[in-house]
Coordinates of C-alpha atoms and ligand atoms in Angstrom, one line a residue:
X1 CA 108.2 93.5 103.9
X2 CA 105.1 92.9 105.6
X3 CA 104.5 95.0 108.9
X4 CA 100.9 94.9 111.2
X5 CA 100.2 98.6 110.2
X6 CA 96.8 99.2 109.5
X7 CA 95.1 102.6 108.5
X8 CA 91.4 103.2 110.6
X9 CA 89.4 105.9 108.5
X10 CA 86.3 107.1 109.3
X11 CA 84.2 108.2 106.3
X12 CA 82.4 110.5 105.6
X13 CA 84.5 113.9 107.2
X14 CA 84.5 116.7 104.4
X15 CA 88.1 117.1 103.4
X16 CA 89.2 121.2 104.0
X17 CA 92.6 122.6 103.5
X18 CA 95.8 122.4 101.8
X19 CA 98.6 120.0 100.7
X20 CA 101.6 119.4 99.4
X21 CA 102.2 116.8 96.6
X22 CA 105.5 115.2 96.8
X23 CA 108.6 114.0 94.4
X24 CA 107.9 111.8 92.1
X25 CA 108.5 108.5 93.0
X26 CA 108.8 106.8 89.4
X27 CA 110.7 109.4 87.9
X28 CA 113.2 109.3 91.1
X29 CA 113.7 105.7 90.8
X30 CA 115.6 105.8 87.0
X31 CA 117.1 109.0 88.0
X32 CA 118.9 107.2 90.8
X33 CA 119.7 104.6 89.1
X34 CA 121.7 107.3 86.1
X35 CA 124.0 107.9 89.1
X36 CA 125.6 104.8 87.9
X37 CA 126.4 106.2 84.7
X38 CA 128.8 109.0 86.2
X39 CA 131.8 108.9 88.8
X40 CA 131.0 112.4 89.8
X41 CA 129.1 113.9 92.5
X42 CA 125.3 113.7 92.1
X43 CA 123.1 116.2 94.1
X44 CA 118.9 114.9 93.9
X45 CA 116.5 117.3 95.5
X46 CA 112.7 116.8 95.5
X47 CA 113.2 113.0 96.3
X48 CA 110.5 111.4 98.5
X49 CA 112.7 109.7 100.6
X50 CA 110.2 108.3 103.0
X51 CA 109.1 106.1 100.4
X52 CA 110.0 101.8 100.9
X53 CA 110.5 102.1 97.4
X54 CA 113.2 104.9 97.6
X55 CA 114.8 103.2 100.5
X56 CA 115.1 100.1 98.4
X57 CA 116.9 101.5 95.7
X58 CA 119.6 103.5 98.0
X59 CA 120.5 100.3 99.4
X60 CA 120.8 99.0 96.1
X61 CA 123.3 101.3 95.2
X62 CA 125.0 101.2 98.3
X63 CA 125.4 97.5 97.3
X64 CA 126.6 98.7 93.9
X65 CA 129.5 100.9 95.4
X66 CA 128.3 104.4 95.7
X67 CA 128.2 106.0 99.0
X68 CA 124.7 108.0 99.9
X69 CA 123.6 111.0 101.9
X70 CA 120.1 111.9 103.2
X71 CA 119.0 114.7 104.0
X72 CA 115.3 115.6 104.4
X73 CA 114.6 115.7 100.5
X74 CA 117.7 115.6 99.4
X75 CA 120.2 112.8 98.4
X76 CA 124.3 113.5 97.5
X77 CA 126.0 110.8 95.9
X78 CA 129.2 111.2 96.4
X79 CA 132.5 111.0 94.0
X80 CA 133.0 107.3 93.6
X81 CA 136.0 106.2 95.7
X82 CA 136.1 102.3 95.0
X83 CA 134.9 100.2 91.2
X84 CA 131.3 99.8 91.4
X85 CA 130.2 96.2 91.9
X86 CA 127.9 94.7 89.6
X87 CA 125.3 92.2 90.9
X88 CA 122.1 93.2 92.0
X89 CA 120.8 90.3 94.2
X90 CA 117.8 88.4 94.6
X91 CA 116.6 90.1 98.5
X92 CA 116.7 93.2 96.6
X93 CA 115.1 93.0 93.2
X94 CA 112.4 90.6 94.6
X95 CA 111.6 93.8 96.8
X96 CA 110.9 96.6 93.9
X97 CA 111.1 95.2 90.3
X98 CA 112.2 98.7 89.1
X99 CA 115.7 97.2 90.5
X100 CA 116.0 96.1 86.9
X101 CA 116.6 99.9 85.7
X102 CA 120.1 99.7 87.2
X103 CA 121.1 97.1 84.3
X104 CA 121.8 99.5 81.4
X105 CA 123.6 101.6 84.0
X106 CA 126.0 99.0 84.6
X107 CA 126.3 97.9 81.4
X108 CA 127.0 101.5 80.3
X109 CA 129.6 102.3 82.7
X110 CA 131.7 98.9 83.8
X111 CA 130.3 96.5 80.7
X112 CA 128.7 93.6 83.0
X113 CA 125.8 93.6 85.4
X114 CA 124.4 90.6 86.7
X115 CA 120.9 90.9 88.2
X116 CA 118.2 89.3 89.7
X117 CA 115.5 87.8 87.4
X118 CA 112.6 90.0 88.7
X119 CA 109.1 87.8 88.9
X120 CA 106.0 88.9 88.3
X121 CA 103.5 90.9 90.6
X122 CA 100.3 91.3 92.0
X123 CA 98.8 92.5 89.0
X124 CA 100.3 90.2 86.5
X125 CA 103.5 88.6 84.6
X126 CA 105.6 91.9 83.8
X127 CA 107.9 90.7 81.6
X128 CA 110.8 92.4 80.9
X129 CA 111.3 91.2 77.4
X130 CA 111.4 94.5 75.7
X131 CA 114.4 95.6 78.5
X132 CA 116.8 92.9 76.9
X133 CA 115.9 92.7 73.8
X134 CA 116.8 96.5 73.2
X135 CA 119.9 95.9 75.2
X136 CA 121.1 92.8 73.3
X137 CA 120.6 95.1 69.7
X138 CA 122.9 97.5 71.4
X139 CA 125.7 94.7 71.3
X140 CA 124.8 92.9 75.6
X141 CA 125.0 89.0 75.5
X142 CA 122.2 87.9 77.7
X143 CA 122.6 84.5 79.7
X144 CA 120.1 83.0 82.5
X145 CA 121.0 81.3 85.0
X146 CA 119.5 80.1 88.3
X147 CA 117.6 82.6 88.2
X148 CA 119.9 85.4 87.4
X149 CA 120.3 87.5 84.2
X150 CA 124.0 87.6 83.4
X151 CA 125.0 90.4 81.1
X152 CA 127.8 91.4 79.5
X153 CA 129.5 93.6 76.5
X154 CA 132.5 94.1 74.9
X155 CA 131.5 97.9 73.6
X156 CA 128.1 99.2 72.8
X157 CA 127.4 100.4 70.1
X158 CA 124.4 102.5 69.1
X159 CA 121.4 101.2 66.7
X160 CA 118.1 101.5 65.3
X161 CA 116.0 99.8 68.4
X162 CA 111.7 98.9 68.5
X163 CA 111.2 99.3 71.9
X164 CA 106.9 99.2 71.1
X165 CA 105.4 95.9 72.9
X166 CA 101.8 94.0 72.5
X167 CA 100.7 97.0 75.0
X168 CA 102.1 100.1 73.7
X169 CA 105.8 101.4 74.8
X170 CA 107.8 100.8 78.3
X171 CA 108.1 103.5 80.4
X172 CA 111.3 101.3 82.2
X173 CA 112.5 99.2 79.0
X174 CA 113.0 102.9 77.5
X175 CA 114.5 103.9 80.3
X176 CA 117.3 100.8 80.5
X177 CA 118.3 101.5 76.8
X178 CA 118.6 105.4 76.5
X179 CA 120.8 104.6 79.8
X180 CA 123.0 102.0 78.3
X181 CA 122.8 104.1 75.0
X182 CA 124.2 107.9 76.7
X183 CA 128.1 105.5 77.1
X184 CA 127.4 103.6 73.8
X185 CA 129.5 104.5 70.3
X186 CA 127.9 106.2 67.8
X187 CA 124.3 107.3 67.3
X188 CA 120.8 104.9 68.8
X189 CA 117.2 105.8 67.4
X190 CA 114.5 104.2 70.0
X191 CA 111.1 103.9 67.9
X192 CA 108.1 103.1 70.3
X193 CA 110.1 105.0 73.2
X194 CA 108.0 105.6 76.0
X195 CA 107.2 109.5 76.8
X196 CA 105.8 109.5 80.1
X197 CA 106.5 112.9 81.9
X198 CA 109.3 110.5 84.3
X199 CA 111.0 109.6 81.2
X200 CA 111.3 112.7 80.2
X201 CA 112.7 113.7 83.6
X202 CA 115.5 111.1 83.5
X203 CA 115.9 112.6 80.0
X204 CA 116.3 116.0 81.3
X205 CA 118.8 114.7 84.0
X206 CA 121.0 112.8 82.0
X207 CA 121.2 116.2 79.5
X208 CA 121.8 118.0 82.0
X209 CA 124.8 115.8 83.0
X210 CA 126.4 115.7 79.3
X211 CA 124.3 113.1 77.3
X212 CA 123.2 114.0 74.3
X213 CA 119.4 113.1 73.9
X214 CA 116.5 114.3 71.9
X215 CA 113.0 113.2 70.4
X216 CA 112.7 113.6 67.0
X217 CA 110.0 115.2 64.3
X218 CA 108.6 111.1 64.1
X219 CA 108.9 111.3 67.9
X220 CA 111.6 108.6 68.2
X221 CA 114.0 109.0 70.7
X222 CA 117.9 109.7 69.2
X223 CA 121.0 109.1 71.5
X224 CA 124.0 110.2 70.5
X225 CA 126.7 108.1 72.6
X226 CA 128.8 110.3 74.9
X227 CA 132.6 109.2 76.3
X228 CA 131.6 110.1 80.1
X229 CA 128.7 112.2 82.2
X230 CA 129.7 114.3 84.9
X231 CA 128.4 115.6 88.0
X232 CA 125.5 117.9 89.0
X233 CA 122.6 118.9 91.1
X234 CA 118.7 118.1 90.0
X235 CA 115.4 118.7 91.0
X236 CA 113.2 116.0 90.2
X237 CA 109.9 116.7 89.3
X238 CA 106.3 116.4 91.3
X239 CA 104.2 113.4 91.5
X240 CA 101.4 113.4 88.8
X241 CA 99.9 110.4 90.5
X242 CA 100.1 111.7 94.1
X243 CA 98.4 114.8 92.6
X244 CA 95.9 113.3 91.1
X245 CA 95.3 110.6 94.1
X246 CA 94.1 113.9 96.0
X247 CA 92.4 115.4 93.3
X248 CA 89.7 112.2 93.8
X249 CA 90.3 112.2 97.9
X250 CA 88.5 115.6 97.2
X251 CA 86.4 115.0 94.6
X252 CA 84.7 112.5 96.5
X253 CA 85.0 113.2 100.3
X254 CA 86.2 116.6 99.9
X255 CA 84.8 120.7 100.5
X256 CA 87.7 122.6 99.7
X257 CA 91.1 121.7 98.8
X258 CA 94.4 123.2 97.8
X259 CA 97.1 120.8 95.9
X260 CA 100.0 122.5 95.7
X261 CA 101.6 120.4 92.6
X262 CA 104.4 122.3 90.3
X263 CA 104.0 120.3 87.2
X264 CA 99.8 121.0 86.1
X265 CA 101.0 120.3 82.9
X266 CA 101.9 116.5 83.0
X267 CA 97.7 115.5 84.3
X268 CA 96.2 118.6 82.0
X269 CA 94.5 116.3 79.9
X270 CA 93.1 114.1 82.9
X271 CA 92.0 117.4 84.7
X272 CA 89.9 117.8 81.6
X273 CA 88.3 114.8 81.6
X274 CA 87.8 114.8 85.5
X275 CA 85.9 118.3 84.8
X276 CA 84.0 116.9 82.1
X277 CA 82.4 114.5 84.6
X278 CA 81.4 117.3 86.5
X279 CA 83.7 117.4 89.2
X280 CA 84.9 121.4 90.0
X281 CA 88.8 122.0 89.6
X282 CA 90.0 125.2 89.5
X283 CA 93.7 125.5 87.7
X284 CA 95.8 127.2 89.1
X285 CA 99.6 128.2 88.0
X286 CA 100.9 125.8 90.5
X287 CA 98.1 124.5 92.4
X288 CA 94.7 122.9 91.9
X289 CA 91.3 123.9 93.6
X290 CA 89.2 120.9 94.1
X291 CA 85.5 121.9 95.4
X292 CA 83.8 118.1 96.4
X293 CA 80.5 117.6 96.0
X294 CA 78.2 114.2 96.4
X295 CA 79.6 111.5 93.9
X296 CA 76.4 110.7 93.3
X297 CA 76.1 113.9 91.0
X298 CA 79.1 113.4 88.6
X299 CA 78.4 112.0 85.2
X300 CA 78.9 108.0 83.9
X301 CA 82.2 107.8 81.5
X302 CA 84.3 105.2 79.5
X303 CA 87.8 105.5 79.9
X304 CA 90.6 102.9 78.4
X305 CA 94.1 103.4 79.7
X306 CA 97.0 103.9 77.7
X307 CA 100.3 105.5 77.7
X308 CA 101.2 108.8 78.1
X309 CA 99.4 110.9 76.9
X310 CA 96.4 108.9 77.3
X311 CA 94.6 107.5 80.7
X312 CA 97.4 106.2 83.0
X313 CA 96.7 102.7 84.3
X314 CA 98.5 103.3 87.8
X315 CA 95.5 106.1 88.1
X316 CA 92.9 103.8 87.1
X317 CA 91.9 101.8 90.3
X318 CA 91.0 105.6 91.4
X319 CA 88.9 106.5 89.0
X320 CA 87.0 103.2 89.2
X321 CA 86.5 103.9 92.8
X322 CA 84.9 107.2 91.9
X323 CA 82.9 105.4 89.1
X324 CA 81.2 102.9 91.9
X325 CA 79.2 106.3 93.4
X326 CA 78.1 107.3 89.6
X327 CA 74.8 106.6 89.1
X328 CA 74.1 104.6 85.5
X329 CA 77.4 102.7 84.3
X330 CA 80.7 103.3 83.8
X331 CA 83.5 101.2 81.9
X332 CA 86.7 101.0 82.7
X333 CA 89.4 99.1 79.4
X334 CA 92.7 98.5 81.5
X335 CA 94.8 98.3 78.2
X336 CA 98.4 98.1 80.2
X337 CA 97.6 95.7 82.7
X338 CA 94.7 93.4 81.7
X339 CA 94.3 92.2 85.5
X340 CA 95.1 94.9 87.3
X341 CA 92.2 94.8 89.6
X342 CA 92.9 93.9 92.4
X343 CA 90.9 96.5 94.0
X344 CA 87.9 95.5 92.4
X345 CA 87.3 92.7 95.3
X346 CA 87.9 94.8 98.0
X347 CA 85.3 97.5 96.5
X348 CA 82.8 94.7 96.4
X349 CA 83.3 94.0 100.1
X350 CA 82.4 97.8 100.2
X351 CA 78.9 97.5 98.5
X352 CA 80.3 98.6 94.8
X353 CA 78.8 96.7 92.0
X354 CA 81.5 95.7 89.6
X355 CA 81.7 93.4 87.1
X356 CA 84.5 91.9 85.1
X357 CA 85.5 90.9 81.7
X358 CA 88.2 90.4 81.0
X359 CA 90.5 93.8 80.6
X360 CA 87.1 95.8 81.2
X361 CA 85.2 96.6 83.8
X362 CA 81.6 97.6 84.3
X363 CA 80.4 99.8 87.1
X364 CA 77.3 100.1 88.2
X365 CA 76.9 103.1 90.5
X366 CA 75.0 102.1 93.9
X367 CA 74.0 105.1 96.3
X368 CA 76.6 104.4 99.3
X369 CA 79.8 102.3 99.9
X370 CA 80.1 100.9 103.9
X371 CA 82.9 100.9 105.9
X372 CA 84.5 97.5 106.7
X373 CA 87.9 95.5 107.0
X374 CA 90.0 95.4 103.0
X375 CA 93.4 94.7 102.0
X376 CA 95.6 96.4 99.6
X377 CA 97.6 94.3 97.5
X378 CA 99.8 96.8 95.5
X379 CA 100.6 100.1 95.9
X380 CA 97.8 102.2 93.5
X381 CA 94.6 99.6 94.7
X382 CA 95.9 100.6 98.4
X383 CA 95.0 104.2 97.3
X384 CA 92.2 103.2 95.7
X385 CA 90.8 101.8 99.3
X386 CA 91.7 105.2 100.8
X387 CA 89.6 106.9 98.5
X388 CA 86.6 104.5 99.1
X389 CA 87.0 105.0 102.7
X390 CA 87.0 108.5 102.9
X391 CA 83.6 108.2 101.3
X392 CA 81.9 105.3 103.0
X393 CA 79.8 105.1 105.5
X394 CA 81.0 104.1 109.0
X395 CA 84.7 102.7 109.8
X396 CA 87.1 101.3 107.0
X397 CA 90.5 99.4 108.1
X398 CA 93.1 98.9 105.4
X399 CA 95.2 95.8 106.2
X400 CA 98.8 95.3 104.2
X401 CA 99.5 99.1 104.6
X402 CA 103.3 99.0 103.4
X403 CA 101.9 98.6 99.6
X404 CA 100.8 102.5 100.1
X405 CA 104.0 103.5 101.6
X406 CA 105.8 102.0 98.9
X407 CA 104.5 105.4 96.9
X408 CA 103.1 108.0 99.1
X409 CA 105.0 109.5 101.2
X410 CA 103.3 110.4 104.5
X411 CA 99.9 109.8 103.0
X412 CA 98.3 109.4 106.7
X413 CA 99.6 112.8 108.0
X414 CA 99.1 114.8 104.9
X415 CA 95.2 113.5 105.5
X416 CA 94.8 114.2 108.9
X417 CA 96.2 117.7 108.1
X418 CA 92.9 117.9 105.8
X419 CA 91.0 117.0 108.5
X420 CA 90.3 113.7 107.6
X421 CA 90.0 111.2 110.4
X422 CA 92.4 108.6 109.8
X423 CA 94.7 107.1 111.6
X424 CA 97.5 104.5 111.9
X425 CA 96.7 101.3 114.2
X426 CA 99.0 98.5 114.8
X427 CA 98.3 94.9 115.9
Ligands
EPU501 N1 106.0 95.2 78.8 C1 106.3 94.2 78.0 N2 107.7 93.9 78.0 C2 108.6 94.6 78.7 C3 108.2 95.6 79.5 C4 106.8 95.9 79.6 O1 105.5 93.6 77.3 O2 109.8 94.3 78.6 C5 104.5 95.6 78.9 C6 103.9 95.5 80.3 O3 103.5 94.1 80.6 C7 102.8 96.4 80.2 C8 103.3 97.5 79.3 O4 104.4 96.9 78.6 O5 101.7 95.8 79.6 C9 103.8 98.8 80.0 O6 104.7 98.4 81.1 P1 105.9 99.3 81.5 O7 107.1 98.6 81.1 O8 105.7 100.7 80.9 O9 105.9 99.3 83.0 P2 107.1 99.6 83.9 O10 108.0 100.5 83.2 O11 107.6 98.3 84.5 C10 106.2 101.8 85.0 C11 105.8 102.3 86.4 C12 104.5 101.6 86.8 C13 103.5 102.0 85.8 C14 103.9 101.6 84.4 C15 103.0 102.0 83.3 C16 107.9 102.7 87.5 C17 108.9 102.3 88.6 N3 106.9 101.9 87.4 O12 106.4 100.4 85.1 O13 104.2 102.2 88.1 O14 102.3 101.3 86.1 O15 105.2 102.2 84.1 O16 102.9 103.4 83.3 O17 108.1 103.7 86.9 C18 103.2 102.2 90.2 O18 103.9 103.2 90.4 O19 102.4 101.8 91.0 C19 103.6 101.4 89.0 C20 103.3 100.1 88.9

């Protein structure tokens, strides 16, 4: 999926203006995939279709059968005319490991799915344990074979499932099972069920298509098993990561700027903490204010991520690039993904002073980063780069640019209309 596209960013430019944040990109992705579930008509608005990612997984339901429309930021898909197929092969799902979310789906709706073993990425083994062990309670008989996960049911049948892993719960393990659940007979409780604002999107979306899903007063997730779903139109909601990516564009380059973001609520918490470090955020009903000032001026913190509603790890590389301007020391506990810092290098190459221990990592503010040649090597430590960029002295190129464009949609334009120079170079 490599292409020679590089991002050139000048730093230092003050950041003035307004933006739009854009569908959410993991919340889409399951959401998609519960097309499966239905024959009907599905309508998707809000869907950042620019996105690799998004491309990826209309392809892969192309492959499954269903027949796609695109239109701006809208997808139909239509009435199915033919059986859906079943396997999801190895080109695909080595392209975007979320591929694994069409499994319950499948299992759900034509009782076999054969997919791709996904392998591990950048930022460590990802297993999908949790995924198939959930699906096996519901009554799946799991098989591997060269490298492909066979599945197959003769009816599933709802249960009591422990979805919670060594790390907390799975946002996409959560996902799989309330999927395969929604077709299953009888009633499935998910204890340790993820509740990340995208999970409660898909949640929202399948209700709204006839399943019959609720949290309950312990916070476990109860599926009552429905014979079919039908059709319907949905708007997916805004991207919480997207909107907080600009909140630290801002905060750290930045003199003025309007987000326009429709869902405050999902990164309240996180605003707070961002204010309590100094940096000045005006909320707004559906918009945030961001006034930047020197980095240099916001105050050290400790943050460990966790899921929702605690630190997110996929906004973490950010925040540690804000933490290398922070004068005195900052730590950073990446509780999700122990190694996911692979920005951390790149930041070095920058000038930052970060240290590593294991899960943790210790920043030590320095006065300036400098411009130079970095690589992103997954989608969030790509962002991360941008953000160190737009703050460093001199000229920055970002090299292995289709990471970022797995997850932000026109990232470089919605930048330049901030007046940030930037711009797209290719080799
Ligand atoms: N885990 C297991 N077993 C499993 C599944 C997960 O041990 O079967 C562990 C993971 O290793 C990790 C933790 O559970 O330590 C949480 O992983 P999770 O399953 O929640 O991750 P995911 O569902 O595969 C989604 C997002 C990620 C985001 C994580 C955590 C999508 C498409 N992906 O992944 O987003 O980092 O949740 O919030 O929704 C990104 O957008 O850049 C990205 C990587």
């Amino acid at each position: 999926m490599s292409n020679d596209k590089k991002f050139l960013i000048k730093g230092e430019k003050k950041l003035s203006g307004e933006v739009f944040i854009s569908g959410s990109k993991n919340a889409a992705l399951p959401i998609m995939a519960a097309s499966l579930l239905t024959k009907e008509k599905v309508v998707l608005k809000n869907i950042p279709t620019l996105l690799t990612d998004i491309k990826i997984m209309i392809s892969l339901l192309e492959k499954l059968g269903k027949e796609i429309i695109v239109n701006k930021n809208t997808i139909t898909i239509q009435q199915e005319k033919n059986k859906l197929n079943y396997i999801a092969t190895y080109d695909i799902v080595q392209k975007m490991r979320a591929s694994i979310v069409v499994l319950g789906p499948l299992l759900a709706r034509i009782k076999k799915a054969v997919i791709s073993y996904p392998g591990g990425c950048s930022f460590g083994l990802r297993p999908i344990n949790l995924h198939l062990e959930g699906l096996k309670k519901l009554g799946t008989e799991i098989e591997f074979t060269h490298g492909d996960i066979q599945a197959k049911t003769k009816q599933l049948t709802g249960k009591k499932i422990n979805l919670m892993g060594e790390f907390g719960s799975s946002v996409l393990a959560t996902d799989n099972v309330l999927m395969a659940a929604c077709l299953a007979k009888g009633r499935t409780e998910i204890v340790g069920a993820a509740k990340e604002p995208e999970t409660q999107d898909l949640i929202n979306f399948l209700n709204h298509i006839g399943a019959k899903i609720h949290y309950n007063e312990s916070g476990n997730l109860i599926i009552d098993g429905v014979e079919s779903l039908s059709g319907g139109q949905y708007t997916v909601i805004d991207d919480r990561i997207e909107a907080f990516s600009f909140v630290i564009f801002s905060a750290i380059s930045g003199k003025e700027v309007k987000i326009n973001f429709q869902n405050i609520d999902h990164i309240e918490d996180i605003l707070k903490h961002c204010i309590s470090i100094g940096i000045d955020i005006k909320i707004l009903k559906n918009s945030l204010i961001v006034k930047g000032k020197n980095p240099n001026s916001y105050k050290t913190f400790k943050i460990v991520t966790q899921p929702y509603p605690g630190f997110p790890t996929d906004m973490q590389p950010l925040y540690l690039t804000l933490a290398t301007l922070i004068p005195e020391t900052c730590f950073i506990h990446e509780k999700i993904y122990p190694s996911r810092f692979n920005h951390v290098p790149e930041l070095i190459r920058m000038g930052a002073d970060i240290t590593i221990e294991n899960d943790l990592a210790i920043i030590q503010g320095v006065p300036k980063l400098d411009g130079t040649s970095v690589a992103a090597s997954d989608l969030r430590s790509g962002a991360a780069l941008i953000a160190a960029a737009l703050a460093a002295e001199g000229e920055t190129v970002i090299n292995e640019t289709y990471h970022i464009e797995r997850g932000y949609e026109s990232v470089i334009k919605k930048l330049q209309s901030l007046h940030a120079d930037v711009k797209e170079i290719i080799d």
